[in-house]
Amino acid sequence: MPAPAPSPRPVEWRVSDDPVPYPESLAFMEARVAAVRAGSAPECVWLLEHPPLYTAGASATPEELLDPGRFPVFRAGRGGRYTYHGPGQRIAYLMLDLGRRGRDVRAFVAAIENWAIAALARVGVRGFCRKGLVGVWVDLGAHGGRPGEEAKIAAIGVRVRRWVSYHGLAINVEPDLGHFAGIVPCGIADRRVTSLFDLGITATTADMDSALIATFGDVFGPEIQTLER
């Protein structure tokens, strides 16, 4: 995406070590989006995880929720369909001012994909995109699986309000992959979901955080970063 115009403030980084309830995260994002738009708070990237739950994007359909009683289900307001969030999955919520970053939502989504690919490369995984399928994929054959079989390792769903983004990226580090069985993940029934652990990669959530922080500026522009836990 186009290089951002000079920012009056650095991007604020928040890292939550304990699972954050979904309504709490949504309330924070709503407030921060309004504050970024008003110029009263800096852009923010929040790294966190949630307790086990399902979220439904704007395109989710009832038949894709296979086990409605398994976990709480939240209407997310983002793009996309059903996805799972839970322990062992690193989420990066992006509250960024697209008004100074090109006002191109497709380019922004592509930038998130490129960011995830760059971060995954730092922990030893070659991720890639597939035309028509938002998110990041891996070739299981490169990790001892069937050659040519692909699986999804990172999901993306964003919303943009008055050119400020929220929601974002979820990378599977070591979640319980069985929890995805309660939905059709992202509406894709013919390809499975994987994780770093499933691929035999021993990187931790802290390693994933370090990789995401280290590669952010390469994709979104050189920003001075502050870190808050």
Short mmCIF file of C-alpha atoms in Angstrom, two decimals:
data_model
loop_
_atom_site.label_atom_id
_atom_site.label_comp_id
_atom_site.label_asym_id
_atom_site.label_seq_id
_atom_site.Cartn_x
_atom_site.Cartn_y
_atom_site.Cartn_z
CA MET A 1 0.00 0.00 0.00
CA PRO A 2 1.17 3.62 -0.44
CA ALA A 3 3.67 4.93 2.10
CA PRO A 4 1.89 6.85 4.86
CA ALA A 5 2.10 10.60 5.23
CA PRO A 6 4.05 11.84 8.26
CA SER A 7 2.22 11.02 11.47
CA PRO A 8 1.94 13.46 14.38
CA ARG A 9 2.13 10.52 16.80
CA PRO A 10 3.77 7.11 16.90
CA VAL A 11 1.72 3.97 16.60
CA GLU A 12 0.86 2.68 20.06
CA TRP A 13 1.51 -1.03 20.64
CA ARG A 14 -0.47 -2.91 23.28
CA VAL A 15 0.26 -6.51 24.28
CA SER A 16 -2.18 -8.44 26.49
CA ASP A 17 -0.83 -11.61 28.07
CA ASP A 18 -4.17 -12.80 29.52
CA PRO A 19 -7.20 -13.67 27.34
CA VAL A 20 -9.37 -10.61 26.69
CA PRO A 21 -13.18 -11.01 26.63
CA TYR A 22 -14.47 -10.26 23.15
CA PRO A 23 -16.95 -7.52 24.17
CA GLU A 24 -14.14 -5.73 26.02
CA SER A 25 -11.92 -5.76 22.95
CA LEU A 26 -14.74 -4.55 20.72
CA ALA A 27 -15.52 -1.66 23.08
CA PHE A 28 -11.86 -0.64 23.11
CA MET A 29 -11.62 -0.73 19.31
CA GLU A 30 -14.80 1.29 18.87
CA ALA A 31 -13.50 3.96 21.25
CA ARG A 32 -10.03 4.06 19.72
CA VAL A 33 -11.38 4.31 16.17
CA ALA A 34 -13.40 7.36 17.18
CA ALA A 35 -10.40 8.87 18.97
CA VAL A 36 -8.05 8.30 16.02
CA ARG A 37 -10.60 9.91 13.74
CA ALA A 38 -10.89 12.88 16.11
CA GLY A 39 -7.11 13.20 16.40
CA SER A 40 -7.20 12.71 20.18
CA ALA A 41 -5.35 9.35 20.28
CA PRO A 42 -2.64 7.65 18.24
CA GLU A 43 -3.08 4.72 15.90
CA CYS A 44 -2.88 1.41 17.73
CA VAL A 45 -1.88 -2.21 17.16
CA TRP A 46 -3.13 -4.55 19.88
CA LEU A 47 -1.71 -8.07 20.23
CA LEU A 48 -3.95 -10.35 22.27
CA GLU A 49 -5.92 -13.59 22.46
CA HIS A 50 -9.51 -14.39 23.40
CA PRO A 51 -11.22 -17.16 25.38
CA PRO A 52 -12.72 -19.79 23.02
CA LEU A 53 -15.45 -18.19 20.88
CA TYR A 54 -16.78 -17.84 17.36
CA THR A 55 -17.27 -14.56 15.53
CA ALA A 56 -19.55 -13.99 12.57
CA GLY A 57 -18.56 -11.52 9.89
CA ALA A 58 -20.90 -9.64 7.58
CA SER A 59 -21.02 -12.52 5.05
CA ALA A 60 -21.58 -15.37 7.55
CA THR A 61 -24.54 -17.65 6.86
CA PRO A 62 -26.43 -19.77 9.45
CA GLU A 63 -25.49 -23.11 7.88
CA GLU A 64 -21.79 -22.38 8.40
CA LEU A 65 -22.25 -22.47 12.18
CA LEU A 66 -22.12 -26.25 12.62
CA ASP A 67 -22.23 -26.42 16.43
CA PRO A 68 -24.10 -23.35 17.74
CA GLY A 69 -23.93 -24.38 21.40
CA ARG A 70 -20.23 -25.13 21.56
CA PHE A 71 -18.86 -21.63 22.26
CA PRO A 72 -20.29 -18.11 22.52
CA VAL A 73 -20.98 -16.55 19.13
CA PHE A 74 -20.48 -12.83 18.53
CA ARG A 75 -21.50 -10.66 15.60
CA ALA A 76 -18.24 -8.94 14.77
CA GLY A 77 -19.24 -6.27 12.26
CA ARG A 78 -16.12 -7.00 10.22
CA GLY A 79 -15.90 -8.42 6.74
CA GLY A 80 -15.71 -12.17 6.16
CA ARG A 81 -17.62 -15.12 7.58
CA TYR A 82 -17.28 -17.33 10.67
CA THR A 83 -13.97 -17.67 12.43
CA TYR A 84 -12.72 -19.12 15.70
CA HIS A 85 -10.68 -17.31 18.33
CA GLY A 86 -9.13 -18.90 21.39
CA PRO A 87 -6.00 -19.50 23.45
CA GLY A 88 -2.91 -20.19 21.40
CA GLN A 89 -4.00 -17.91 18.57
CA ARG A 90 -2.31 -14.52 18.25
CA ILE A 91 -4.63 -11.73 17.19
CA ALA A 92 -3.43 -8.37 15.93
CA TYR A 93 -6.13 -5.71 15.96
CA LEU A 94 -5.19 -2.78 13.74
CA MET A 95 -6.64 0.65 14.43
CA LEU A 96 -4.92 2.61 11.67
CA ASP A 97 -5.76 5.82 9.88
CA LEU A 98 -6.28 4.84 6.26
CA GLY A 99 -7.03 8.46 5.47
CA ARG A 100 -3.28 9.02 5.44
CA ARG A 101 -2.46 5.54 4.15
CA GLY A 102 -3.96 5.73 0.68
CA ARG A 103 -7.70 5.15 1.29
CA ASP A 104 -7.51 1.80 -0.46
CA VAL A 105 -9.11 -1.03 1.49
CA ARG A 106 -7.98 -3.77 -0.90
CA ALA A 107 -4.39 -2.54 -0.68
CA PHE A 108 -4.72 -2.47 3.11
CA VAL A 109 -5.89 -6.09 3.24
CA ALA A 110 -3.02 -7.08 0.93
CA ALA A 111 -0.62 -5.24 3.25
CA ILE A 112 -1.91 -7.23 6.23
CA GLU A 113 -1.35 -10.45 4.28
CA ASN A 114 2.19 -9.35 3.41
CA TRP A 115 2.84 -8.45 7.05
CA ALA A 116 1.70 -11.91 8.20
CA ILE A 117 3.85 -13.58 5.54
CA ALA A 118 6.91 -11.58 6.61
CA ALA A 119 6.34 -12.37 10.29
CA LEU A 120 5.81 -16.08 9.61
CA ALA A 121 9.05 -16.17 7.62
CA ARG A 122 10.87 -15.03 10.76
CA VAL A 123 9.72 -18.14 12.62
CA GLY A 124 10.50 -20.53 9.77
CA VAL A 125 7.23 -20.77 7.84
CA ARG A 126 6.75 -19.88 4.18
CA GLY A 127 3.28 -18.42 3.88
CA PHE A 128 1.59 -17.32 0.68
CA CYS A 129 -1.66 -15.90 -0.67
CA ARG A 130 -4.19 -17.52 -2.97
CA LYS A 131 -6.17 -15.47 -5.46
CA GLY A 132 -9.76 -15.09 -4.32
CA LEU A 133 -9.02 -16.42 -0.80
CA VAL A 134 -8.24 -13.80 1.82
CA GLY A 135 -5.68 -14.89 4.40
CA VAL A 136 -2.35 -16.71 4.47
CA TRP A 137 -1.76 -20.32 3.48
CA VAL A 138 1.04 -22.88 3.79
CA ASP A 139 2.05 -25.94 1.79
CA LEU A 140 1.80 -28.87 4.18
CA GLY A 141 4.22 -30.83 2.01
CA ALA A 142 7.00 -28.52 3.17
CA HIS A 143 6.36 -29.66 6.74
CA GLY A 144 6.05 -33.41 6.34
CA GLY A 145 2.48 -33.49 5.02
CA ARG A 146 1.06 -34.44 1.66
CA PRO A 147 2.84 -32.50 -1.11
CA GLY A 148 0.60 -29.86 -2.65
CA GLU A 149 -1.96 -29.91 0.18
CA GLU A 150 -2.58 -26.41 1.48
CA ALA A 151 -3.92 -25.23 4.83
CA LYS A 152 -4.78 -21.84 6.28
CA ILE A 153 -2.58 -20.48 9.05
CA ALA A 154 -3.78 -16.87 9.27
CA ALA A 155 -7.20 -15.30 8.85
CA ILE A 156 -7.96 -11.66 8.08
CA GLY A 157 -11.14 -9.68 8.62
CA VAL A 158 -11.31 -5.89 8.78
CA ARG A 159 -13.81 -3.10 9.11
CA VAL A 160 -13.22 0.51 8.14
CA ARG A 161 -15.18 3.39 9.67
CA ARG A 162 -14.62 6.85 8.23
CA TRP A 163 -11.23 5.63 6.98
CA VAL A 164 -10.03 4.24 10.30
CA SER A 165 -9.59 0.45 10.43
CA TYR A 166 -10.28 -2.05 13.15
CA HIS A 167 -10.36 -5.83 13.64
CA GLY A 168 -7.44 -7.39 11.70
CA LEU A 169 -5.35 -10.55 11.72
CA ALA A 170 -5.36 -13.90 13.57
CA ILE A 171 -2.34 -16.24 13.35
CA ASN A 172 -2.58 -19.79 14.68
CA VAL A 173 0.38 -20.46 16.97
CA GLU A 174 -0.87 -23.39 19.10
CA PRO A 175 -4.67 -23.31 19.36
CA ASP A 176 -6.82 -26.41 19.73
CA LEU A 177 -7.52 -27.02 16.04
CA GLY A 178 -10.46 -29.23 16.97
CA HIS A 179 -12.33 -26.08 17.99
CA PHE A 180 -12.55 -25.04 14.33
CA ALA A 181 -14.84 -28.03 13.73
CA GLY A 182 -17.82 -26.08 15.05
CA ILE A 183 -17.83 -23.78 12.01
CA VAL A 184 -16.93 -23.70 8.34
CA PRO A 185 -13.85 -21.53 8.84
CA CYS A 186 -14.09 -18.42 6.66
CA GLY A 187 -16.64 -20.29 4.55
CA ILE A 188 -13.99 -22.64 3.11
CA ALA A 189 -14.96 -26.28 3.53
CA ASP A 190 -12.42 -28.02 1.28
CA ARG A 191 -9.19 -26.90 2.98
CA ARG A 192 -8.19 -27.34 6.56
CA VAL A 193 -6.73 -25.03 9.17
CA THR A 194 -3.22 -25.44 10.56
CA SER A 195 -0.94 -23.85 13.16
CA LEU A 196 2.75 -23.40 13.89
CA PHE A 197 2.56 -26.29 16.37
CA ASP A 198 0.76 -28.48 13.84
CA LEU A 199 3.58 -27.79 11.37
CA GLY A 200 6.24 -28.80 13.91
CA ILE A 201 7.36 -25.22 14.55
CA THR A 202 8.27 -24.57 18.19
CA ALA A 203 7.90 -20.78 18.09
CA THR A 204 5.95 -19.33 21.01
CA THR A 205 3.38 -16.56 21.11
CA ALA A 206 6.13 -14.25 22.36
CA ASP A 207 8.23 -15.21 19.31
CA MET A 208 5.26 -14.40 17.07
CA ASP A 209 4.84 -11.03 18.79
CA SER A 210 8.50 -10.21 18.21
CA ALA A 211 8.19 -11.15 14.54
CA LEU A 212 5.06 -9.03 14.06
CA ILE A 213 6.65 -6.02 15.75
CA ALA A 214 9.90 -6.40 13.80
CA THR A 215 8.19 -6.56 10.38
CA PHE A 216 5.43 -3.98 10.86
CA GLY A 217 7.48 -1.02 9.68
CA ASP A 218 8.61 -2.83 6.53
CA VAL A 219 5.00 -3.06 5.36
CA PHE A 220 3.17 -0.11 6.92
CA GLY A 221 5.97 2.45 7.03
CA PRO A 222 8.71 3.32 9.54
CA GLU A 223 6.87 4.22 12.71
CA ILE A 224 8.30 4.90 16.15
CA GLN A 225 6.71 2.21 18.29
CA THR A 226 5.76 2.33 21.93
CA LEU A 227 4.89 -0.86 23.80
CA GLU A 228 2.32 -1.16 26.58
CA ARG A 229 1.41 -4.29 28.48
#
